[in-house]
PDB file of C-alpha atoms and ligand atoms in Angstrom:
ATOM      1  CA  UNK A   1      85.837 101.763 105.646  1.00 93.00           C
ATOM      2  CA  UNK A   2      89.651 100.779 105.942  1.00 97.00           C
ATOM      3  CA  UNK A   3      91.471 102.638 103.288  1.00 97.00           C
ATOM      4  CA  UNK A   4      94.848 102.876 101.713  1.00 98.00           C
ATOM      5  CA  UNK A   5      96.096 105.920  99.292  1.00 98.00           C
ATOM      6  CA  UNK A   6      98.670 104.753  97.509  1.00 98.00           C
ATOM      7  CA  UNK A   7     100.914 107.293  94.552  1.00 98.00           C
ATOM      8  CA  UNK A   8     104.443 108.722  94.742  1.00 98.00           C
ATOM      9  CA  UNK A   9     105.933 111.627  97.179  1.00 97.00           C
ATOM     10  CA  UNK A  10     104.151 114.730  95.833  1.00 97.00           C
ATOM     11  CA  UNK A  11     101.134 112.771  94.148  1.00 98.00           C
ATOM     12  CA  UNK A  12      98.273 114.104  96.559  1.00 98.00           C
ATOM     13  CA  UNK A  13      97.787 111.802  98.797  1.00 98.00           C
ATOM     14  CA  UNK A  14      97.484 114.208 101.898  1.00 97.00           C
ATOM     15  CA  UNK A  15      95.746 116.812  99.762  1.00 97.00           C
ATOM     16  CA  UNK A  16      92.869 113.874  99.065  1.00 98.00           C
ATOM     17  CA  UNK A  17      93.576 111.980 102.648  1.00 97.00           C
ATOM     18  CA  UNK A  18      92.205 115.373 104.317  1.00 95.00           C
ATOM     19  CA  UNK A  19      89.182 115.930 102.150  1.00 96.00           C
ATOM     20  CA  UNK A  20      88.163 112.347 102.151  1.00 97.00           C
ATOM     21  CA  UNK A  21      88.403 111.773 106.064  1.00 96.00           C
ATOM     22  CA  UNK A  22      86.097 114.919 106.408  1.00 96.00           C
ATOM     23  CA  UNK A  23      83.565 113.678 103.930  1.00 96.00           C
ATOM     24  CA  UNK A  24      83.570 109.898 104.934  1.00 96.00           C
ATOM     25  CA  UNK A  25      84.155 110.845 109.156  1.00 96.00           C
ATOM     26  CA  UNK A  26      87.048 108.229 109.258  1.00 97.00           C
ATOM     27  CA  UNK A  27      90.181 108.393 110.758  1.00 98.00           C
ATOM     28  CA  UNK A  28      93.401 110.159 108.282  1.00 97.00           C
ATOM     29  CA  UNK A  29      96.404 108.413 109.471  1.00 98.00           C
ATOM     30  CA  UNK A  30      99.546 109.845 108.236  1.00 97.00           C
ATOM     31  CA  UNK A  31     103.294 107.870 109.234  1.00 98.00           C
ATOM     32  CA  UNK A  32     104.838 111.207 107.828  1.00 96.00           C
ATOM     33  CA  UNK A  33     102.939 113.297 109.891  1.00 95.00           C
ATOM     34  CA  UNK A  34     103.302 110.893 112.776  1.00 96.00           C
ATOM     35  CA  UNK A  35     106.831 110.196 112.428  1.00 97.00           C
ATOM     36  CA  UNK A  36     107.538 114.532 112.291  1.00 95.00           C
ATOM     37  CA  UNK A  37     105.561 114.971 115.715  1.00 94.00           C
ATOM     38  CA  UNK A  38     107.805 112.627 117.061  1.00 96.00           C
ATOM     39  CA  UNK A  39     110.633 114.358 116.005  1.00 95.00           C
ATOM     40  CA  UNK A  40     109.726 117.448 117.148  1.00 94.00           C
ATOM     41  CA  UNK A  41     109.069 116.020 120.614  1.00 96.00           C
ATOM     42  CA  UNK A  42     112.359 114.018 120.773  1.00 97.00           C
ATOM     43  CA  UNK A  43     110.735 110.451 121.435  1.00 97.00           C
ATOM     44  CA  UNK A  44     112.674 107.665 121.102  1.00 96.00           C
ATOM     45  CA  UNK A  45     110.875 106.982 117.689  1.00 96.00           C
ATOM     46  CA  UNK A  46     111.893 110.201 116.742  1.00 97.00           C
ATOM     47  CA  UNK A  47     115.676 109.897 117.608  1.00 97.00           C
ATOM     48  CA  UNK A  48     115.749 106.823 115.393  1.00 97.00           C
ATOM     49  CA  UNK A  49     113.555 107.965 112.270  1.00 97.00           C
ATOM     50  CA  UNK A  50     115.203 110.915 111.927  1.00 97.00           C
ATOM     51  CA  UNK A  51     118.269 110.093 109.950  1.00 96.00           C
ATOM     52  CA  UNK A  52     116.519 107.953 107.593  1.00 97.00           C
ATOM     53  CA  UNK A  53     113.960 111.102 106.791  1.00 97.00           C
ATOM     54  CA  UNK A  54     116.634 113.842 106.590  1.00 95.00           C
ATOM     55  CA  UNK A  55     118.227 111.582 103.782  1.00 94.00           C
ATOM     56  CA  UNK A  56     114.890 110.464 102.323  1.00 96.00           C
ATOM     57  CA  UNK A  57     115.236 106.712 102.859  1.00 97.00           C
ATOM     58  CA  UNK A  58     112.174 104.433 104.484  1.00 98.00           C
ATOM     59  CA  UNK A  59     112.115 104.325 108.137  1.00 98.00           C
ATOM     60  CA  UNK A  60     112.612 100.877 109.244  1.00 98.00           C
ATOM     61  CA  UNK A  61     109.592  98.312 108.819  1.00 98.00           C
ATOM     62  CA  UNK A  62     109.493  97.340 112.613  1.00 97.00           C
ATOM     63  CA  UNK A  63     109.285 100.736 113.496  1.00 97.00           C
ATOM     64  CA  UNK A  64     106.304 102.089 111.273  1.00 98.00           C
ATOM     65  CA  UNK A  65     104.330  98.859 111.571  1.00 98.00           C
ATOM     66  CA  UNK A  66     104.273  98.976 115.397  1.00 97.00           C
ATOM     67  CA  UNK A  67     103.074 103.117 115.260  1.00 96.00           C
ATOM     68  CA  UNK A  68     100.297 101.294 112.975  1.00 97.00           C
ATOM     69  CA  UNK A  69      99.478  98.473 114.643  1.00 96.00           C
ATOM     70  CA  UNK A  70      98.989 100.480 117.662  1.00 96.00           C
ATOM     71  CA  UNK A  71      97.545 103.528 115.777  1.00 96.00           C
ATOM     72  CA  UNK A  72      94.697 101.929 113.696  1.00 96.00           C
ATOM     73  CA  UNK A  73      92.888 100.377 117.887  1.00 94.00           C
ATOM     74  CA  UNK A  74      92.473 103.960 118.556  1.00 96.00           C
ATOM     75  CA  UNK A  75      89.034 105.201 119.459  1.00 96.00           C
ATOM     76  CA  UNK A  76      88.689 107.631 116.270  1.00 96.00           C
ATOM     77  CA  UNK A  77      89.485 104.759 113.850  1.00 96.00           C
ATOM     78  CA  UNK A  78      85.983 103.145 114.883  1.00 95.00           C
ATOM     79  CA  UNK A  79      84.306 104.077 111.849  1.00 93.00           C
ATOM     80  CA  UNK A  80      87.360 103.275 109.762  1.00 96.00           C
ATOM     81  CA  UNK A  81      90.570 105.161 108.669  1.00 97.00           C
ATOM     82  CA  UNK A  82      92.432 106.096 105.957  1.00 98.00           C
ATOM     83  CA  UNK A  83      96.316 105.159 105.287  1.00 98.00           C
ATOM     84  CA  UNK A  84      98.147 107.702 103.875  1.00 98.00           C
ATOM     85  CA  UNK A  85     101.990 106.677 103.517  1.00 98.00           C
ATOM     86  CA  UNK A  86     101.816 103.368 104.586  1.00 98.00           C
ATOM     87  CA  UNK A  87     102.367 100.641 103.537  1.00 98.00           C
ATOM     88  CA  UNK A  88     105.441 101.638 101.715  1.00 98.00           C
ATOM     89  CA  UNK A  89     107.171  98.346 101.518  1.00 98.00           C
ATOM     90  CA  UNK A  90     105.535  94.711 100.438  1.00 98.00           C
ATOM     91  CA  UNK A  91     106.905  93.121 104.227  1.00 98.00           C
ATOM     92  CA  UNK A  92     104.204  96.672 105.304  1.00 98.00           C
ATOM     93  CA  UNK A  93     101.532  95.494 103.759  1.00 98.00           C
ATOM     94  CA  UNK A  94     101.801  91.712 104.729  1.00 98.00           C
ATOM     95  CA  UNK A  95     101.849  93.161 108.038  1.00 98.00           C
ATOM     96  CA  UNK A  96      98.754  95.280 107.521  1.00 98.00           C
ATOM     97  CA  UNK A  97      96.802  92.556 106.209  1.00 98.00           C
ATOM     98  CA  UNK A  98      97.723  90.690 109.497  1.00 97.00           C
ATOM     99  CA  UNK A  99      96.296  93.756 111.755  1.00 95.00           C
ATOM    100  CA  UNK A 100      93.681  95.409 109.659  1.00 95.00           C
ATOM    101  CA  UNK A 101      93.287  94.572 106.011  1.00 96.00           C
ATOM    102  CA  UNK A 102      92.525  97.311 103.740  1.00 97.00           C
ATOM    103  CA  UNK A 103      88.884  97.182 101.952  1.00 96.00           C
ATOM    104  CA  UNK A 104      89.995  98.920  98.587  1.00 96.00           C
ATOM    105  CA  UNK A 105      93.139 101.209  97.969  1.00 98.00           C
ATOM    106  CA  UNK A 106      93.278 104.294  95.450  1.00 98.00           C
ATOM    107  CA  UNK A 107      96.371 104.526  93.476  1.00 98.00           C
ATOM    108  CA  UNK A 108      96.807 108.418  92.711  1.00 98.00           C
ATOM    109  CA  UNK A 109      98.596 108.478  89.458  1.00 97.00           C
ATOM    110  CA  UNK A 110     101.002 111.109  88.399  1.00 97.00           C
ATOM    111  CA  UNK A 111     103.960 111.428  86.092  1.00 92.00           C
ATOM    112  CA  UNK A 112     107.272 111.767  87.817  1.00 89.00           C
ATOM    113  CA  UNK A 113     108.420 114.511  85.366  1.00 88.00           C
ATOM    114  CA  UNK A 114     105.172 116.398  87.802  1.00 93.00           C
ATOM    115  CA  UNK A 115     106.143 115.358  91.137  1.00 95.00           C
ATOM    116  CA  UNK A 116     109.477 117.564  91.491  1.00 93.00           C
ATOM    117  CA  UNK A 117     107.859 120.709  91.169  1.00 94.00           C
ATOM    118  CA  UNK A 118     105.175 119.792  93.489  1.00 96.00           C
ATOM    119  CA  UNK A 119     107.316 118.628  96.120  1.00 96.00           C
ATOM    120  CA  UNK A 120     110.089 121.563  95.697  1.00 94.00           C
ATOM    121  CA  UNK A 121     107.020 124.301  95.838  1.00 95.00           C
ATOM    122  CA  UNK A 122     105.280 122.826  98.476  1.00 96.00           C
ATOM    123  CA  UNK A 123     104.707 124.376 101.993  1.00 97.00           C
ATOM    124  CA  UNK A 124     103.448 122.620 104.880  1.00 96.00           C
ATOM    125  CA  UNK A 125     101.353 123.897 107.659  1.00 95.00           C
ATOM    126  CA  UNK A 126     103.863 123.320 110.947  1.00 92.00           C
ATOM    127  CA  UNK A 127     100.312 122.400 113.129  1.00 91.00           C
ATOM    128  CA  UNK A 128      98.306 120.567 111.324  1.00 90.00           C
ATOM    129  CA  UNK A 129     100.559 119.279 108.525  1.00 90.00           C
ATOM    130  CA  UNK A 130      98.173 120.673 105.451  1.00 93.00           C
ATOM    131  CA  UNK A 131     100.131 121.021 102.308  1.00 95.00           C
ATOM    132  CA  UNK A 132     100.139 123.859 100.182  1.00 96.00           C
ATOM    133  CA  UNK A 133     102.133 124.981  97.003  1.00 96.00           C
ATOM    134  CA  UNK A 134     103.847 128.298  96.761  1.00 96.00           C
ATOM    135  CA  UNK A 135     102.178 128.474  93.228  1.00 95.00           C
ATOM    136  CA  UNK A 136      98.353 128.920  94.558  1.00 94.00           C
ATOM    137  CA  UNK A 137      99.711 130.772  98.118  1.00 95.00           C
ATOM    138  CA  UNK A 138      99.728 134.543  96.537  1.00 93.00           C
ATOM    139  CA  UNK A 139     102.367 135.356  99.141  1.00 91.00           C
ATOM    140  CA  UNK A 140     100.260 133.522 102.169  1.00 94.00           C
ATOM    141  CA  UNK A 141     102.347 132.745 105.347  1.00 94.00           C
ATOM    142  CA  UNK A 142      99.397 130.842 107.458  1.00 96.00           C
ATOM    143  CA  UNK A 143      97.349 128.109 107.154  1.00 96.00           C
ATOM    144  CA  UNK A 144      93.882 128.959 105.960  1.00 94.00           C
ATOM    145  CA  UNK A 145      92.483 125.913 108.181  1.00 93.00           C
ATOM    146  CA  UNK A 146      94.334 126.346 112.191  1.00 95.00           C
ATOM    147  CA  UNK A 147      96.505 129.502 110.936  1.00 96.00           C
ATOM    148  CA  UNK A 148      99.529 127.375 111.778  1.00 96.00           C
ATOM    149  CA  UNK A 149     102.590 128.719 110.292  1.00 96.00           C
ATOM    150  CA  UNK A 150     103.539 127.441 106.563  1.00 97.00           C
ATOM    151  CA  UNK A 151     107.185 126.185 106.035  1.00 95.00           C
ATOM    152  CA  UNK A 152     109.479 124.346 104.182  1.00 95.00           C
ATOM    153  CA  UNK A 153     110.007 120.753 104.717  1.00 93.00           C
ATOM    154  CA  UNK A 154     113.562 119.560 105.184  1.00 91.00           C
ATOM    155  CA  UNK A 155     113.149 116.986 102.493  1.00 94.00           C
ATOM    156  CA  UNK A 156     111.676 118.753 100.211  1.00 95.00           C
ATOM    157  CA  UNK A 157     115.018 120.114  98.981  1.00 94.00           C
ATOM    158  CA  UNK A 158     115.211 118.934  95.169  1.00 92.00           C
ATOM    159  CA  UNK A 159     118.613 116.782  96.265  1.00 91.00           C
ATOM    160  CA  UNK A 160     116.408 114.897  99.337  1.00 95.00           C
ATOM    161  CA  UNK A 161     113.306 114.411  96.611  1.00 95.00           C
ATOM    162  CA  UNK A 162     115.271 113.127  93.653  1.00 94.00           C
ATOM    163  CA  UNK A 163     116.389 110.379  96.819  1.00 95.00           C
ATOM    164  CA  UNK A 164     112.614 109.584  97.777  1.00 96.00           C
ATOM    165  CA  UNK A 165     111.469 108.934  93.853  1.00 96.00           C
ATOM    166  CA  UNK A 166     114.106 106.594  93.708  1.00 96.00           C
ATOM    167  CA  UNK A 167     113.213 104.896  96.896  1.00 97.00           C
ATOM    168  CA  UNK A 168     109.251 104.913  95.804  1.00 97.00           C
ATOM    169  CA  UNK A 169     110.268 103.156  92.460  1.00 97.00           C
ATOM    170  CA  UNK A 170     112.591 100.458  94.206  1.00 98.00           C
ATOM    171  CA  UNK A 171     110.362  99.833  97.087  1.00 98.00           C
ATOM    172  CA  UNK A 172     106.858 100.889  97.482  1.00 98.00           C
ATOM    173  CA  UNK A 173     105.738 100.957  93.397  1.00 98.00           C
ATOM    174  CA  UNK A 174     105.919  97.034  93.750  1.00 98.00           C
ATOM    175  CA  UNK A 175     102.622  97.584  96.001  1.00 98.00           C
ATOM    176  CA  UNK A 176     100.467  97.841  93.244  1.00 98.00           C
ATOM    177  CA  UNK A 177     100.798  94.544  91.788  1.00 98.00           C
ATOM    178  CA  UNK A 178     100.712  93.575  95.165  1.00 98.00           C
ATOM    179  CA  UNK A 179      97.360  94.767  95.782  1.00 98.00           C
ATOM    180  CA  UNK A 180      96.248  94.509  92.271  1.00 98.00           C
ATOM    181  CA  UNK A 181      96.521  90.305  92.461  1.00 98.00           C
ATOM    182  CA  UNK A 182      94.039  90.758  95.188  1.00 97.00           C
ATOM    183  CA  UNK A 183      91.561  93.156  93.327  1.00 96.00           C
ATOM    184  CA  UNK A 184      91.856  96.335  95.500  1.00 97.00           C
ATOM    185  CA  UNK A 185      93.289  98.522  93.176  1.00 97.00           C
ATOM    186  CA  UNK A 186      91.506 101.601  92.241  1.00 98.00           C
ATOM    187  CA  UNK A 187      93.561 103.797  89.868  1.00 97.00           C
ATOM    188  CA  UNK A 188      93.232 108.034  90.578  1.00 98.00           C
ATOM    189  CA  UNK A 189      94.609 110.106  88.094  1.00 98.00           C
ATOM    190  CA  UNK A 190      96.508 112.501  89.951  1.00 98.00           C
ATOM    191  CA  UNK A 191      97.353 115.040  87.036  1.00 98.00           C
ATOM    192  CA  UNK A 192      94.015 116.977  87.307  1.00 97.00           C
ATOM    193  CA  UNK A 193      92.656 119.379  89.350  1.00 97.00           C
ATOM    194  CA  UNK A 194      92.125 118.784  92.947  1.00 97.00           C
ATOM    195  CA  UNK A 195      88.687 119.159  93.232  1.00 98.00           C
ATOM    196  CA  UNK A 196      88.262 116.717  90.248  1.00 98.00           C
ATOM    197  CA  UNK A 197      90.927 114.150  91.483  1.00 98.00           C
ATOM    198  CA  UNK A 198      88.759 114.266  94.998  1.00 98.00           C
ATOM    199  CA  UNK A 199      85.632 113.631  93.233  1.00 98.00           C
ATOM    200  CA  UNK A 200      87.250 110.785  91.210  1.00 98.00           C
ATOM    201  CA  UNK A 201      87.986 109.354  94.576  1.00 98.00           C
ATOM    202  CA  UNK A 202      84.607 109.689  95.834  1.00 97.00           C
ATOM    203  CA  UNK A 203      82.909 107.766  93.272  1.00 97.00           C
ATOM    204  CA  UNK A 204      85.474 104.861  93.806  1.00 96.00           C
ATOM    205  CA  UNK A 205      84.251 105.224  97.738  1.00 96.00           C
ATOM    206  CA  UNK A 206      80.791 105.600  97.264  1.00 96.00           C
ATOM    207  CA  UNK A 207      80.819 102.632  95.321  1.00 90.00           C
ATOM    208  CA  UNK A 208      82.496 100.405  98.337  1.00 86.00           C
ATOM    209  CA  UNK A 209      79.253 101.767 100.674  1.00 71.00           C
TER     210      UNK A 209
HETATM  211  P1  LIG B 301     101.803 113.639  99.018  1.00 83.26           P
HETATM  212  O1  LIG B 301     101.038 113.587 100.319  1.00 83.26           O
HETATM  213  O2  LIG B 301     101.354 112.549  98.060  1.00 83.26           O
HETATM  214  O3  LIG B 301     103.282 113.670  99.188  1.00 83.26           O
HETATM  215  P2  LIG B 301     100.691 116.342  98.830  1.00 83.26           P
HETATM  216  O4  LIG B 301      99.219 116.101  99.010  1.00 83.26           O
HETATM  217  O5  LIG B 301     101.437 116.923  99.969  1.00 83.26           O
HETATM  218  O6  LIG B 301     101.409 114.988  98.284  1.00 83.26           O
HETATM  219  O7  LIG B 301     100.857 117.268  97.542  1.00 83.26           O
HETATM  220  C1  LIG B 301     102.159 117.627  97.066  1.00 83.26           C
HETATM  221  C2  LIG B 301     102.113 119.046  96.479  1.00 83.26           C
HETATM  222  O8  LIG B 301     101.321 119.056  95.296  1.00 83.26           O
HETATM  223  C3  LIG B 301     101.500 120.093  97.409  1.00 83.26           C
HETATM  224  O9  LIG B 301     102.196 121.302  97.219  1.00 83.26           O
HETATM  225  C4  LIG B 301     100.058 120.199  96.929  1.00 83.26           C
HETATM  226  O10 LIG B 301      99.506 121.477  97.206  1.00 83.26           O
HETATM  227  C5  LIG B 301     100.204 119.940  95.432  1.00 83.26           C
HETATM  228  N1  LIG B 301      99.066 119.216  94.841  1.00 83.26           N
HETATM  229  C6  LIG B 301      98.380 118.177  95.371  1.00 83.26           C
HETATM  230  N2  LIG B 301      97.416 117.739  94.539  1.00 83.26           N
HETATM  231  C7  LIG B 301      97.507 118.526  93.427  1.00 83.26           C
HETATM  232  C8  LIG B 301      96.775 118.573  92.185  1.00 83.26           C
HETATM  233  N3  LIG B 301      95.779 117.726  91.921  1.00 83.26           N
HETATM  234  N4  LIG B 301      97.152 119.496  91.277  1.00 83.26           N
HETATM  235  C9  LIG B 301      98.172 120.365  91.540  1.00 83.26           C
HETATM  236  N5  LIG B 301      98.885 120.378  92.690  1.00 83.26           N
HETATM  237  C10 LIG B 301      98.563 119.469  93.621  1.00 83.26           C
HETATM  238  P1  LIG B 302     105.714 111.487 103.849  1.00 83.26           P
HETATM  239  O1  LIG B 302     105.287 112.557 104.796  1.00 83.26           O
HETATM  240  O2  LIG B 302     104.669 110.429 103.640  1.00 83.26           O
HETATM  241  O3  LIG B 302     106.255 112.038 102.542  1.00 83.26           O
HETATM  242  O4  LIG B 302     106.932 110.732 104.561  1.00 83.26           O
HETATM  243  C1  LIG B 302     108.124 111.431 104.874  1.00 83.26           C
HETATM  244  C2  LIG B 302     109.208 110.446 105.281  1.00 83.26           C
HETATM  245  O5  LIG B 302     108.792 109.711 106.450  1.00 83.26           O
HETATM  246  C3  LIG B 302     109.559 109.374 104.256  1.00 83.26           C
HETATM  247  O6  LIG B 302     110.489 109.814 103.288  1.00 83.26           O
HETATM  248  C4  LIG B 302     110.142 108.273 105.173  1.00 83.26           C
HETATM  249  O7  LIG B 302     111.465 108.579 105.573  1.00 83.26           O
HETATM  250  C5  LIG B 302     109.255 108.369 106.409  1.00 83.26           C
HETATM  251  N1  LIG B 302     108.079 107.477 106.307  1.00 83.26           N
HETATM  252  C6  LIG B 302     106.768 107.845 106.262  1.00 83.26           C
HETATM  253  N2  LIG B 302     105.969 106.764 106.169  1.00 83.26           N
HETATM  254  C7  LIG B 302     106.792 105.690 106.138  1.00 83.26           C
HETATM  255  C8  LIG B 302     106.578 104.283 106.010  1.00 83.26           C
HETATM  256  N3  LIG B 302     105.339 103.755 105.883  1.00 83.26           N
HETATM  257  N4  LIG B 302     107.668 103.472 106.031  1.00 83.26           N
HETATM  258  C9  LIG B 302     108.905 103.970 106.158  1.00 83.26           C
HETATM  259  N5  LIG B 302     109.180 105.270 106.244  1.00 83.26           N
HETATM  260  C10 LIG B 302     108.137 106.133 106.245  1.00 83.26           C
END
């Protein structure tokens, strides 16, 4: 099962990309989460993609299709893996469907005049990068799953965000025509609850088995 989640900054895609690697045992592979670790630990990657992140712009192509290409012959990915942030760019997903070419994607729909406040209130678990939103927290500090400490992400200022929904218009939106001339688009809406998004996504999956 090779997967992409496709919707805006603040849509759900890691909310869903956590519960449906659980369920379906298959690989969650985030670039966001990737491209943070690397920051933290001062790689080389992480020297270079930090700029771009701090001011909400894309990370160069050559840089997040090599973490990929290398990412996706891992061991865990065996039984298949799920994309979640990538592609974000049409030259992305030509490259993908060179390596690895998705078997369906889910488009998680959501209405911009939504995504602000979800991306302003949400809080991140600094381990194991589960989001939260200060809305459902009552006051929590931890995460509920590794009791990693929850913080703010540097671009989830409203300044950095109003940056990224311009950037997802201009450059990764165009992805769904992409992948809807080949028939792999499976549209989520993202405005419910998300339990019911997550089973929405599970009958598109359940279907591809
Ligand atoms: P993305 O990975 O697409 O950027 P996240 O999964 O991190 O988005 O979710 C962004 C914010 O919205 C988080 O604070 C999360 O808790 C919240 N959120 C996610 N899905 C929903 C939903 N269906 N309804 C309400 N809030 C949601
Ligand atoms: P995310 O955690 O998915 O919201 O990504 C956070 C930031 O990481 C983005 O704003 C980009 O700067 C960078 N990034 C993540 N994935 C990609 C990608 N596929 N291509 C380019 N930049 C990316």
């Amino acid at each position: 099962m090779k997967i992409v989640i496709l919707g805006a900054p603040g849509a759900g895609k890691g909310t869903q990309a956590k519960r449906i690697a659980e369920k379906y045992a298959v690989a969650h592979i985030s670039t966001g989460d990737i491209l943070r670790e690397n920051i933290k630990a001062q790689t080389p990657l992480g020297i270079q993609a930090k700029g771009f992140m701090d001011n909400g712009q894309l990370v160069p192509d050559d840089l997040v299709v090599a973490l990929v290409a290398d990412r996706v012959q891992r061991e865990d990915c065996k039984n298949g893996f799920l994309l979640d942030g990538f592609p974000r760019t049409i030259a992305q997903a030509e490259a993908l469907d060179k390596i690895m070419p998705p078997d369906a994607v889910l488009n998680i729909d959501v209405d911009t005049s939504l995504l602000l406040k979800r991306l302003t209130g949400r809080r991140v678990c600094a381990k194991c990068g589960a989001p939260y939103h200060i809305d459902t927290l009552n006051g929590a500090t931890s995460c509920s799953l590794c009791d990693g400490e929850l913080i703010h992400r540097a671009d989830d200022t409203e300044e950095t965000v109003g940056a990224r929904l311009k950037v997802y218009e201009a450059q990764t939106k165009p992805l769904i025509e992409y992948y809807q001339a080949k028939g792999k688009i499976n549209d989520v809406d993202g405005t419910l609850a998300i339990e019911e998004v997550f089973a929405a996504c599970c009958k598109v999956l359940d279907g591809l088995q």
